[in-house]
PDB file of C-alpha atoms and ligand atoms in Angstrom:
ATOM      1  CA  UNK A   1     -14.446 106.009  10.379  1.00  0.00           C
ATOM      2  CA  UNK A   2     -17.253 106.424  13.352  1.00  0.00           C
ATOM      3  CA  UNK A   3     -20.327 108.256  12.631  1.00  0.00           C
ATOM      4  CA  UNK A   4     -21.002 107.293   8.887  1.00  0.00           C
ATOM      5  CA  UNK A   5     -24.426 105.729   7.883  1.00  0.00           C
ATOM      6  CA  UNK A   6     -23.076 103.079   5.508  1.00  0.00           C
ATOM      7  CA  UNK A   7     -26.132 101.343   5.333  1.00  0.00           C
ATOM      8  CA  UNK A   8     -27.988 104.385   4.735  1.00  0.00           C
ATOM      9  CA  UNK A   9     -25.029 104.826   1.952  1.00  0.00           C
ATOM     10  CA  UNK A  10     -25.336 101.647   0.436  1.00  0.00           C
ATOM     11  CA  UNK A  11     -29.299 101.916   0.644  1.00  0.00           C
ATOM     12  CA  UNK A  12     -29.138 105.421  -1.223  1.00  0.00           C
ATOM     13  CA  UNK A  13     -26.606 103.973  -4.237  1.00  0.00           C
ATOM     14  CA  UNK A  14     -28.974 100.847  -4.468  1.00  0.00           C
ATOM     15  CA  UNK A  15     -32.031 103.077  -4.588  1.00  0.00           C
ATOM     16  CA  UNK A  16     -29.625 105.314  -7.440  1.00  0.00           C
ATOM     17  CA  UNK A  17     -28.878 102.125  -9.512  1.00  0.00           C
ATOM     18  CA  UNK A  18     -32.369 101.346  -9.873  1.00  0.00           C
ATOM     19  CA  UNK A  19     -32.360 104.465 -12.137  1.00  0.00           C
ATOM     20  CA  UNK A  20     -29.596 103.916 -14.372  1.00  0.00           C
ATOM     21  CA  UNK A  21     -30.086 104.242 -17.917  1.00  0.00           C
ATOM     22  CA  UNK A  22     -27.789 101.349 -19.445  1.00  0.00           C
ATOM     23  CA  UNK A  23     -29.179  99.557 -22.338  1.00  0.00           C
ATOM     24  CA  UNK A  24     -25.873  99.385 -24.096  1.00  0.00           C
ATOM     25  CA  UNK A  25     -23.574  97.931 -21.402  1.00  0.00           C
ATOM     26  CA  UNK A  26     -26.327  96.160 -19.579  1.00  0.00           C
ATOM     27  CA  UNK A  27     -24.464  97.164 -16.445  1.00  0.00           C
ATOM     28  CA  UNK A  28     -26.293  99.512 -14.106  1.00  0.00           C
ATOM     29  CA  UNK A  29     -24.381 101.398 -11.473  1.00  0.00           C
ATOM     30  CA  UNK A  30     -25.334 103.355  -8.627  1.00  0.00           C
ATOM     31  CA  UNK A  31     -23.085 105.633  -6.234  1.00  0.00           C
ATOM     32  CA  UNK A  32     -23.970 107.808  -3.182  1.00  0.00           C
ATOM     33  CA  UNK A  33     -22.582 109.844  -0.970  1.00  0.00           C
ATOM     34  CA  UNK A  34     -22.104 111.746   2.406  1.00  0.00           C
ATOM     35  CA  UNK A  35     -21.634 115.544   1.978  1.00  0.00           C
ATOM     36  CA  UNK A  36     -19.998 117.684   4.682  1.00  0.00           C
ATOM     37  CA  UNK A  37     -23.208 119.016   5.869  1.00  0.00           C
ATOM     38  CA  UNK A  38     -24.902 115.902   6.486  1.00  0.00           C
ATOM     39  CA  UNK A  39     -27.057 115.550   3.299  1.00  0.00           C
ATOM     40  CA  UNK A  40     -26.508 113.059   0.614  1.00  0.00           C
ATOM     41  CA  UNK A  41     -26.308 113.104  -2.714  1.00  0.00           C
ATOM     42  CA  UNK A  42     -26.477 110.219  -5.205  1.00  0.00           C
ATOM     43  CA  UNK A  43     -26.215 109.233  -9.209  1.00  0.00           C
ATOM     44  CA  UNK A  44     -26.339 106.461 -11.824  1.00  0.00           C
ATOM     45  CA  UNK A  45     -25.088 105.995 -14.868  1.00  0.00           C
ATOM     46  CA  UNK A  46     -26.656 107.306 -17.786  1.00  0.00           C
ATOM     47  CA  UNK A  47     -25.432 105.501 -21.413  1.00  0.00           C
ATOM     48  CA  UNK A  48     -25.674 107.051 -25.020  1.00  0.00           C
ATOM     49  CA  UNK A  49     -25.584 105.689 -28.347  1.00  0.00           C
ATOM     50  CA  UNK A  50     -22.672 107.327 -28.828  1.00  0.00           C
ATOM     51  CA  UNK A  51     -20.831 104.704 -26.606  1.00  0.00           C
ATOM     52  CA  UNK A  52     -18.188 107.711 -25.886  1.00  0.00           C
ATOM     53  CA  UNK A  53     -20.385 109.976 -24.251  1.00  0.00           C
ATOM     54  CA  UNK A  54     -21.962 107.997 -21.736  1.00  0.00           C
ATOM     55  CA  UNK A  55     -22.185 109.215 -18.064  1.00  0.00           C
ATOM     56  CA  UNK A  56     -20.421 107.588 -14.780  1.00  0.00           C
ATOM     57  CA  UNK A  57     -22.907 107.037 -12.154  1.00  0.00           C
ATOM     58  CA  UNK A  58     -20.467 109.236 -10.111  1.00  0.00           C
ATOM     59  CA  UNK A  59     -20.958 111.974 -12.792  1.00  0.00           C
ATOM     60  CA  UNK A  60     -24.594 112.334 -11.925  1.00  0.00           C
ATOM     61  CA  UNK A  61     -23.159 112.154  -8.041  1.00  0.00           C
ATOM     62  CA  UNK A  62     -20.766 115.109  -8.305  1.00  0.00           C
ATOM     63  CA  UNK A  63     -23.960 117.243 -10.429  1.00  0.00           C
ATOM     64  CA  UNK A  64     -26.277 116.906  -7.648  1.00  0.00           C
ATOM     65  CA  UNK A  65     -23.959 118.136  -5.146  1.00  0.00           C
ATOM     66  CA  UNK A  66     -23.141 121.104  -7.151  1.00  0.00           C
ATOM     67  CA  UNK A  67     -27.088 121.701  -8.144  1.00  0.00           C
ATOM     68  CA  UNK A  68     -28.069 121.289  -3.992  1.00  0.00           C
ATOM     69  CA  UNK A  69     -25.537 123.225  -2.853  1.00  0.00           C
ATOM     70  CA  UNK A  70     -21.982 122.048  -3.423  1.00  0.00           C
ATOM     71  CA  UNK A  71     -20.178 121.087   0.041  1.00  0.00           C
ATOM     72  CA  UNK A  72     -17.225 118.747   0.467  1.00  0.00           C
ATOM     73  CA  UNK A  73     -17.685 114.349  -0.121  1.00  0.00           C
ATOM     74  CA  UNK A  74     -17.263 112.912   3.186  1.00  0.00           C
ATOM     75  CA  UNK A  75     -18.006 109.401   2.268  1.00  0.00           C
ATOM     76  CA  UNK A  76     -18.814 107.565  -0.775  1.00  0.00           C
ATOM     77  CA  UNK A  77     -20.402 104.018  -2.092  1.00  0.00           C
ATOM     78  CA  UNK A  78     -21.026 102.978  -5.101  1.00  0.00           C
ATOM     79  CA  UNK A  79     -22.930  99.558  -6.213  1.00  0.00           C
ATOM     80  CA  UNK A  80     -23.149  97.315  -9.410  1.00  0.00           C
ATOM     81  CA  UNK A  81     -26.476  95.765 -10.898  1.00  0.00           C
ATOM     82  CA  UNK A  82     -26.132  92.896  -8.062  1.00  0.00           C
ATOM     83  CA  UNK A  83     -25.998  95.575  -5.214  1.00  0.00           C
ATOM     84  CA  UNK A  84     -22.271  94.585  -4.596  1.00  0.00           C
ATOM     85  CA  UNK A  85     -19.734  97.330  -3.922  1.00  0.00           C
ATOM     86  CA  UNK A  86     -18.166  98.562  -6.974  1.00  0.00           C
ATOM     87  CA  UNK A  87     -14.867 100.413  -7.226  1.00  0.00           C
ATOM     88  CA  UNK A  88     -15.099 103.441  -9.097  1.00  0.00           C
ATOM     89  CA  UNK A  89     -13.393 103.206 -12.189  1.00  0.00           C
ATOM     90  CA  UNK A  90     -10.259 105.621 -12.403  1.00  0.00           C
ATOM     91  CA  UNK A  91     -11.478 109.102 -14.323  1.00  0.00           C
ATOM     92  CA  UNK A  92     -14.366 108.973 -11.818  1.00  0.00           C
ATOM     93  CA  UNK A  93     -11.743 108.782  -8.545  1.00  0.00           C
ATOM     94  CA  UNK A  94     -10.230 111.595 -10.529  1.00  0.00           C
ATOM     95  CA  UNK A  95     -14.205 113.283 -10.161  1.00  0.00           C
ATOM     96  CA  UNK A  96     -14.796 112.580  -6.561  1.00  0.00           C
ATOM     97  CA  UNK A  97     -11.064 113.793  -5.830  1.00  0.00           C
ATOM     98  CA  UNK A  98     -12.033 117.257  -6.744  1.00  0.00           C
ATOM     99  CA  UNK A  99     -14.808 117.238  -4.163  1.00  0.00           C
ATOM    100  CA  UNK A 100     -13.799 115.715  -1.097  1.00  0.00           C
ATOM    101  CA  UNK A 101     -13.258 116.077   2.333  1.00  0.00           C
ATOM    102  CA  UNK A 102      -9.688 115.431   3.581  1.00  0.00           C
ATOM    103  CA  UNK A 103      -9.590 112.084   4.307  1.00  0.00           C
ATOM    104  CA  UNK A 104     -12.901 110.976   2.542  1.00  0.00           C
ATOM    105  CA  UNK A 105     -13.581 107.260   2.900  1.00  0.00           C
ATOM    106  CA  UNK A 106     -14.910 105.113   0.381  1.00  0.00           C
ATOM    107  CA  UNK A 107     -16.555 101.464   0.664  1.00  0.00           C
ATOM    108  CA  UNK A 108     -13.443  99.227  -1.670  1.00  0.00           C
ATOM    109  CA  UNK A 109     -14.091  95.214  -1.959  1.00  0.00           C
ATOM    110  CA  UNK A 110     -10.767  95.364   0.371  1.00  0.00           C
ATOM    111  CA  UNK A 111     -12.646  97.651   3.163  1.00  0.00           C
ATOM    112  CA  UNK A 112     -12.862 101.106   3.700  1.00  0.00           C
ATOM    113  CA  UNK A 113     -10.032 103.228   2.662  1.00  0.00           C
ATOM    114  CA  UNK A 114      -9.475 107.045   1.982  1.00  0.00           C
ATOM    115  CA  UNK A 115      -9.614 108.820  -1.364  1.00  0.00           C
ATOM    116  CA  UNK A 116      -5.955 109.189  -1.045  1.00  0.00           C
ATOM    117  CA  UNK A 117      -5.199 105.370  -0.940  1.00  0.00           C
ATOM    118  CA  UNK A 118      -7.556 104.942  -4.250  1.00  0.00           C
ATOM    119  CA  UNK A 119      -5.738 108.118  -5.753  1.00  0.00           C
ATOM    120  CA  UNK A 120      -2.238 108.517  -4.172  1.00  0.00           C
ATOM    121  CA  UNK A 121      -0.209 111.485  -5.420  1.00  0.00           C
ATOM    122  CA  UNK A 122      -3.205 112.914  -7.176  1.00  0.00           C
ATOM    123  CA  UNK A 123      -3.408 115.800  -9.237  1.00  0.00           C
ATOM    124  CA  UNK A 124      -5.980 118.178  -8.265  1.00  0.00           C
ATOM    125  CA  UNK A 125      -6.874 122.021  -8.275  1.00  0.00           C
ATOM    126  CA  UNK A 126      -3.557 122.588  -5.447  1.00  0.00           C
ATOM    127  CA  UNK A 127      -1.108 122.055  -8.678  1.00  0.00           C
ATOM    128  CA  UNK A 128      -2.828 124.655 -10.409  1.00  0.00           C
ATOM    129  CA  UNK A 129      -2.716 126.999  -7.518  1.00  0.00           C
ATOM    130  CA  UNK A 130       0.961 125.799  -6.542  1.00  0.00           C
ATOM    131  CA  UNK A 131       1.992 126.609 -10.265  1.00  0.00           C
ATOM    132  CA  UNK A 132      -0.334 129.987 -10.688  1.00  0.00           C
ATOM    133  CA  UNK A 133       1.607 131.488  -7.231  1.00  0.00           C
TER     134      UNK A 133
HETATM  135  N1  THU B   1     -19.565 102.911 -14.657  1.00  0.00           N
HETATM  136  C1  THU B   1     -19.921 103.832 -13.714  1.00  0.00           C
HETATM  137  O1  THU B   1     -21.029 104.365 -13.750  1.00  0.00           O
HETATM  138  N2  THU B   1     -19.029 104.141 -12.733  1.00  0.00           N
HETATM  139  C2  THU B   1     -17.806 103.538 -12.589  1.00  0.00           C
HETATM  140  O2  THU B   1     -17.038 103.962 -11.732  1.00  0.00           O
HETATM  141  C3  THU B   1     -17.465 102.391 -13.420  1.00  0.00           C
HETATM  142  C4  THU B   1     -18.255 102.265 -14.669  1.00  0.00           C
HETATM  143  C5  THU B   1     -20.495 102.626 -15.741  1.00  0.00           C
HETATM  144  C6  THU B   1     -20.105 103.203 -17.066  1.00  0.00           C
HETATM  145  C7  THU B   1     -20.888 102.325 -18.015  1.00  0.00           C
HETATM  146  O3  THU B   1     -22.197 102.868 -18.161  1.00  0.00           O
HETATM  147  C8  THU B   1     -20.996 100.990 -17.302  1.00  0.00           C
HETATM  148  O4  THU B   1     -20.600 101.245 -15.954  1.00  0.00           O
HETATM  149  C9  THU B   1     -20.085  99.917 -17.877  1.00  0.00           C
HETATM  150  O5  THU B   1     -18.788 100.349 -17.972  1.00  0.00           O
END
């Protein structure tokens, strides 16, 4: 897709990563993001001692967004502790899904591809309205 910063991406999730809080898995994310209206947002994961309730990087991602303003996900990247791309793992696809753009496109370690190809037949807020009509 033309027009997308993805070094400016990848430099945001590194920059996010460097926060994480993850003494338990030893395995620091980082995940960023280009919103509709040409900000970007960005998150890391944030572990607990109750292993359960630890945070996604890409939960931290999808609170900023709502807390700055809310707007659509445009394009997305998210990095392990050794700055490679990392996919996100599936409840968090299931997170950015919720807030994207049609046809959002996300950095994979097979290229870029849309949310759709990551999430194909997903569920999302149109069932509810589909059923609710
Ligand atoms: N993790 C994320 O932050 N995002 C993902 O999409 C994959 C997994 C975190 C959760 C946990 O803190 C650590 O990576 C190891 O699973």
């Amino acid at each position: 897709m033309s027009g997308i910063d993805w070094a400016e991406l990848k430099k945001a999730a590194i920059a996010a990563m460097r926060h994480a809080y993850a003494p338990y898995s030893d395995f620091p994310v980082g995940a960023a993001a280009l919103v509709d209206d040409g900000r970007i947002v960005s998150g890391c994961n944030v572990e607990n001692a109750s292993y359960g309730v630890g945070l996604c990087a890409e939960c931290s991602l999808v609170s900023q967004l709502a807390m700055t303003g809310g707007g659509k996900l445009v394009a997305f990247y998210c990095v392990d502790g050794n700055e490679d791309v990392l996919m996100p793992c599936g409840r968090c696809r299931q997170l950015l899904y919720e807030h994207s753009a049609p046809g959002m496109v996300l950095e994979t370690l097979s290229g870029h591809k849309t949310i759709d190809e990551v999430l194909p037949d997903a569920f999302g807020p149109g069932q509810l309205e589909e059923y609710r009509s």
